[in-house]
Coordinates of C-alpha atoms in Angstrom, one line a residue:
X547 CA -17.8 -6.6 6.6
X548 CA -14.6 -4.1 8.3
X549 CA -11.7 -4.3 6.3
X550 CA -8.6 -5.9 8.2
X551 CA -5.8 -2.9 7.4
X552 CA -7.8 -0.6 8.7
X553 CA -6.9 -1.7 12.3
X554 CA -4.8 -4.7 12.1
X555 CA -3.9 -5.3 15.4
X556 CA -7.2 -6.2 15.9
X557 CA -7.3 -9.3 13.7
X558 CA -6.3 -12.6 14.4
X559 CA -2.4 -14.7 14.6
X560 CA -3.1 -15.7 11.1
X561 CA -3.9 -12.6 9.1
X562 CA -1.8 -10.6 11.2
X563 CA 1.2 -12.8 9.3
X564 CA -0.6 -13.2 6.3
X565 CA -1.2 -10.0 6.3
X566 CA 2.8 -9.2 7.6
X567 CA 4.1 -11.4 4.6
X568 CA 1.8 -9.9 2.4
X569 CA 3.4 -6.6 2.9
X570 CA 6.9 -7.5 2.2
X571 CA 6.6 -9.8 -1.1
X572 CA 4.4 -6.7 -2.4
X573 CA 7.2 -4.3 -1.9
X574 CA 10.2 -6.3 -3.4
X575 CA 7.8 -7.5 -6.0
X576 CA 9.4 -6.4 -9.6
X577 CA 6.0 -5.9 -11.0
X578 CA 5.6 -3.2 -8.2
X579 CA 9.1 -1.2 -7.9
X580 CA 8.5 0.3 -11.7
X581 CA 5.4 1.5 -9.7
X582 CA 7.5 2.8 -5.8
X583 CA 10.3 4.2 -8.4
X584 CA 8.7 6.4 -11.2
X585 CA 6.8 8.5 -8.4
X586 CA 10.5 8.4 -6.2
X587 CA 12.3 9.3 -9.6
X588 CA 10.5 12.9 -9.4
X589 CA 11.1 14.0 -5.8
X590 CA 14.1 15.9 -4.4
X591 CA 14.4 16.4 -1.1
X592 CA 16.4 18.6 0.6
X593 CA 19.7 17.9 2.6
X594 CA 19.1 17.1 6.3
X595 CA 15.8 17.3 4.8
X596 CA 12.4 15.2 6.3
X597 CA 10.6 12.4 4.0
X598 CA 8.0 10.9 6.1
X599 CA 6.2 7.6 5.0
X600 CA 2.8 7.8 6.9
X601 CA 1.2 4.3 7.2
X602 CA 4.4 2.4 6.0
X603 CA 3.4 -0.7 7.1
X604 CA 6.0 -2.9 7.6
X605 CA 8.2 -0.9 6.6
X606 CA 8.9 -2.0 2.8
X607 CA 8.7 1.3 1.1
X608 CA 10.2 3.4 3.7
X609 CA 13.5 1.6 3.4
X610 CA 14.0 1.8 -0.3
X611 CA 12.6 5.4 0.0
X612 CA 16.0 5.6 2.7
X613 CA 18.3 3.8 0.6
X614 CA 17.2 6.0 -1.9
X615 CA 17.4 9.4 -0.5
X616 CA 20.8 8.4 2.2
X617 CA 20.9 12.0 2.8
X618 CA 17.4 12.7 4.0
X619 CA 15.6 11.5 7.6
X620 CA 12.6 9.0 7.1
X621 CA 10.2 8.6 9.7
X622 CA 7.4 5.9 8.7
X623 CA 4.9 5.8 10.7
X624 CA 2.7 2.6 11.4
X625 CA -0.9 2.5 13.8
X626 CA -0.4 -1.5 13.9
X627 CA 2.1 -2.2 17.1
X628 CA 2.8 -5.8 15.6
X629 CA 3.6 -4.3 12.0
X630 CA 5.5 -1.2 13.9
X631 CA 7.5 -4.4 15.5
X632 CA 8.3 -6.5 12.5
X633 CA 9.3 -3.3 10.3
X634 CA 11.6 -2.2 13.8
X635 CA 13.3 -5.8 12.6
X636 CA 13.8 -5.3 9.4
X637 CA 15.0 -1.8 9.6
X638 CA 19.2 -2.6 9.8
X639 CA 21.7 0.1 10.3
X640 CA 20.3 2.4 8.6
X641 CA 21.5 6.0 10.3
X642 CA 18.5 7.5 8.7
X643 CA 15.3 6.2 9.6
X644 CA 13.3 5.7 12.1
X645 CA 9.8 4.3 12.7
X646 CA 6.4 5.1 15.4
X647 CA 3.6 4.5 15.9
X648 CA 1.2 6.8 15.8
X649 CA -2.5 7.4 13.8
X650 CA -2.2 8.8 10.5
X651 CA -5.5 11.7 11.4
X652 CA -2.6 12.5 14.2
X653 CA 1.3 12.8 13.7
X654 CA 3.3 13.5 16.5
X655 CA 4.7 15.5 14.1
X656 CA 5.2 19.8 14.3
X657 CA 3.5 22.5 11.6
X658 CA 5.6 22.6 8.6
X659 CA 8.2 20.0 9.6
X660 CA 8.0 17.5 6.8
X661 CA 9.7 17.9 2.8
X662 CA 7.6 15.4 1.7
X663 CA 5.1 13.3 2.6
X664 CA 3.8 9.9 1.4
X665 CA 0.9 7.9 1.4
X666 CA 1.5 4.7 -0.2
X667 CA -1.5 2.1 -0.5
X668 CA -2.9 3.5 2.7
X669 CA -6.0 6.1 2.2
X670 CA -8.1 3.1 0.2
X671 CA -7.8 1.3 3.4
X672 CA -9.4 4.3 6.0
X673 CA -13.0 5.5 6.1
X674 CA -11.9 9.2 5.9
X675 CA -9.5 9.6 3.5
X676 CA -9.4 13.6 4.0
X677 CA -8.2 13.4 7.1
X678 CA -4.9 12.2 6.7
X679 CA -4.2 13.9 3.8
X680 CA -5.5 17.1 5.6
X681 CA -3.0 16.0 8.6
X682 CA -0.6 15.3 5.7
X683 CA -0.4 18.8 4.2
X684 CA -0.3 20.1 8.3
X685 CA 3.2 18.5 8.7
X686 CA 4.2 19.7 5.3
X687 CA 6.4 22.9 5.4
X688 CA 5.7 25.5 2.2
X689 CA 6.4 23.9 -1.0
X690 CA 6.2 20.4 0.4
X691 CA 5.3 17.5 -1.5
X692 CA 2.6 15.1 -0.9
X693 CA 2.9 12.2 -2.6
X694 CA -0.2 9.7 -2.8
X695 CA 0.0 6.0 -4.2
X696 CA -2.6 3.9 -4.0
X697 CA -4.7 0.7 -6.0
X698 CA -7.4 1.0 -8.1
X699 CA -9.2 -2.2 -6.8
X700 CA -12.2 -1.6 -8.3
X701 CA -10.4 -3.3 -11.6
X702 CA -8.4 -5.9 -9.9
X703 CA -8.5 -9.0 -11.7
X704 CA -7.4 -12.3 -11.0
X705 CA -9.4 -14.7 -13.8
X706 CA -9.0 -16.4 -17.1
X707 CA -12.0 -16.2 -18.1
X708 CA -16.3 -15.9 -17.1
X709 CA -16.8 -17.5 -13.2
X710 CA -13.3 -18.4 -12.7
X711 CA -13.2 -19.6 -9.0
X712 CA -9.4 -17.1 -8.8
X713 CA -11.5 -14.7 -10.0
X714 CA -13.9 -14.7 -7.8
X715 CA -11.0 -14.3 -4.7
X716 CA -10.2 -11.6 -6.0
X717 CA -13.4 -9.8 -6.0
X718 CA -13.8 -11.5 -2.3
X719 CA -10.1 -10.2 -1.2
X720 CA -11.3 -6.4 -2.8
X721 CA -14.9 -6.6 -0.9
X722 CA -14.0 -7.3 2.6
X723 CA -10.0 -6.2 2.5
X724 CA -10.0 -2.5 0.9
X725 CA -13.1 0.1 2.7
X726 CA -12.8 1.9 -0.8
X727 CA -12.3 -0.1 -4.1
X728 CA -13.0 3.9 -5.6
X729 CA -10.7 5.9 -3.7
X730 CA -8.3 6.2 -7.1
X731 CA -10.6 8.8 -8.8
X732 CA -11.3 10.5 -5.9
X733 CA -7.7 11.8 -5.1
X734 CA -7.5 14.8 -7.5
X735 CA -10.8 16.0 -5.4
X736 CA -8.9 15.3 -1.9
X737 CA -5.9 17.0 -2.8
X738 CA -8.2 20.6 -4.1
X739 CA -10.1 20.0 -0.7
X740 CA -6.7 20.6 1.6
X741 CA -5.6 23.4 -0.3
X742 CA -2.7 21.2 -2.4
X743 CA -1.8 22.1 -6.3
X744 CA -1.5 18.5 -7.9
X745 CA 1.8 18.5 -10.4
X746 CA 1.0 15.3 -11.0
X747 CA -1.6 12.6 -12.3
X748 CA -0.5 9.3 -14.0
X749 CA -1.4 5.4 -14.1
X750 CA 0.2 1.8 -14.1
X751 CA -0.5 -1.1 -15.1
X752 CA 0.6 -4.2 -12.4
X753 CA 0.1 -7.2 -14.2
X754 CA 1.4 -10.8 -11.8
X755 CA 1.9 -13.8 -14.3
X756 CA 4.5 -15.7 -11.6
X757 CA 5.5 -15.6 -8.4
X758 CA 2.9 -14.6 -5.5
X759 CA 2.5 -11.2 -5.8
X760 CA -1.3 -11.6 -5.4
X761 CA -1.5 -14.8 -3.6
X762 CA -2.9 -12.8 -0.6
X763 CA -6.2 -11.9 -2.6
X764 CA -6.5 -16.2 -2.3
X765 CA -5.6 -16.2 1.3
X766 CA -7.3 -13.7 2.9
X767 CA -10.2 -14.0 1.0
X768 CA -9.6 -18.1 1.6
X769 CA -9.5 -18.0 5.4
X770 CA -12.2 -15.6 5.7
X771 CA -14.7 -17.4 3.6
X772 CA -13.2 -20.4 5.6
X773 CA -14.1 -18.1 9.0
X774 CA -17.8 -17.5 8.2
X775 CA -18.3 -21.2 7.6
X776 CA -18.8 -20.7 4.1
X777 CA -16.2 -22.1 2.2
X778 CA -14.5 -25.6 4.3
X779 CA -10.9 -25.9 4.7
X780 CA -9.8 -27.9 2.1
X781 CA -11.5 -25.4 -1.0
X782 CA -9.4 -22.7 1.1
X783 CA -6.6 -25.3 -0.2
X784 CA -7.3 -26.4 -3.5
X785 CA -7.5 -22.3 -4.3
X786 CA -4.0 -21.4 -2.6
X787 CA -3.0 -24.7 -5.1
X788 CA -4.4 -23.7 -7.8
X789 CA -2.9 -20.4 -7.7
X790 CA 0.3 -22.2 -7.5
X791 CA -0.5 -24.2 -10.2
X792 CA -1.2 -21.6 -12.4
X793 CA 1.8 -19.3 -11.5
X794 CA 4.4 -22.8 -12.2
X795 CA 2.5 -22.9 -16.1
X796 CA 2.3 -19.9 -17.1
X797 CA -1.1 -19.8 -16.5
X798 CA -1.3 -17.0 -13.7
X799 CA -2.8 -13.3 -14.8
X800 CA -3.5 -10.7 -11.8
X801 CA -3.9 -6.7 -12.9
X802 CA -4.6 -4.1 -11.3
X803 CA -3.9 -0.7 -11.7
X804 CA -2.1 2.4 -9.4
X805 CA -2.3 5.4 -9.2
X806 CA -0.2 8.1 -8.1
X807 CA -0.6 11.7 -7.7
X808 CA 1.9 14.0 -6.2
X809 CA 1.0 17.2 -5.0
X810 CA 2.4 20.6 -3.9
X811 CA 1.5 22.7 -0.8
X812 CA 1.5 26.4 -1.0
X813 CA 4.7 27.7 -0.6
X814 CA 2.9 31.3 0.7

């Protein structure tokens, strides 16, 4: 089955709505912000420089980057027209921020034009991650920095016991909405193949115990199962209701590790 994040515009309006909401929720979620801020803390773009956020979705992280580095131009590139339109609508009056529709494997940017390129939760949703890493490397100036932050979906969990139906939703989400659940372990070889030097490689766990941070797993999994005729809408509604019951009762437990790699392009 195809990963809907790989071609969002081919999805139904309902699914596009679910994805749009999920991207904005995750970008602002208190369990996700420390992961984002940890790699932003390691960056030092020059005044008047350029940061390119490749596969930026609705621009939630891109806006945070633009706010953090107000002296630097920030371009968010996203292949989905629907998500780019949403990004434009949320951009506000940030003078240093621009969004474009574009292919991450064929960017409309010159060689060596960017100081920093960021791939935030992108590579696990593409069939050929090497092409995006190579393209990001191309646009980096000598000595420039590539940041890759992605989830280790092979370890995603949303259960309290064996056979927990919410954990089944997490597994179904990964099976149907992630291209490579094991991508995190392949990041260093991807960097080496592109001729980059890995300067930092670290992990952080995102643990969700309240709120709707992991509700997208339930919604996308159940929507696909309803569409395939596997379950009926009443069960899909019940699964979402159970997620919300646990969130309110304090018994929700969602777990997902994130890996961040920071690599540099050779200066000469």
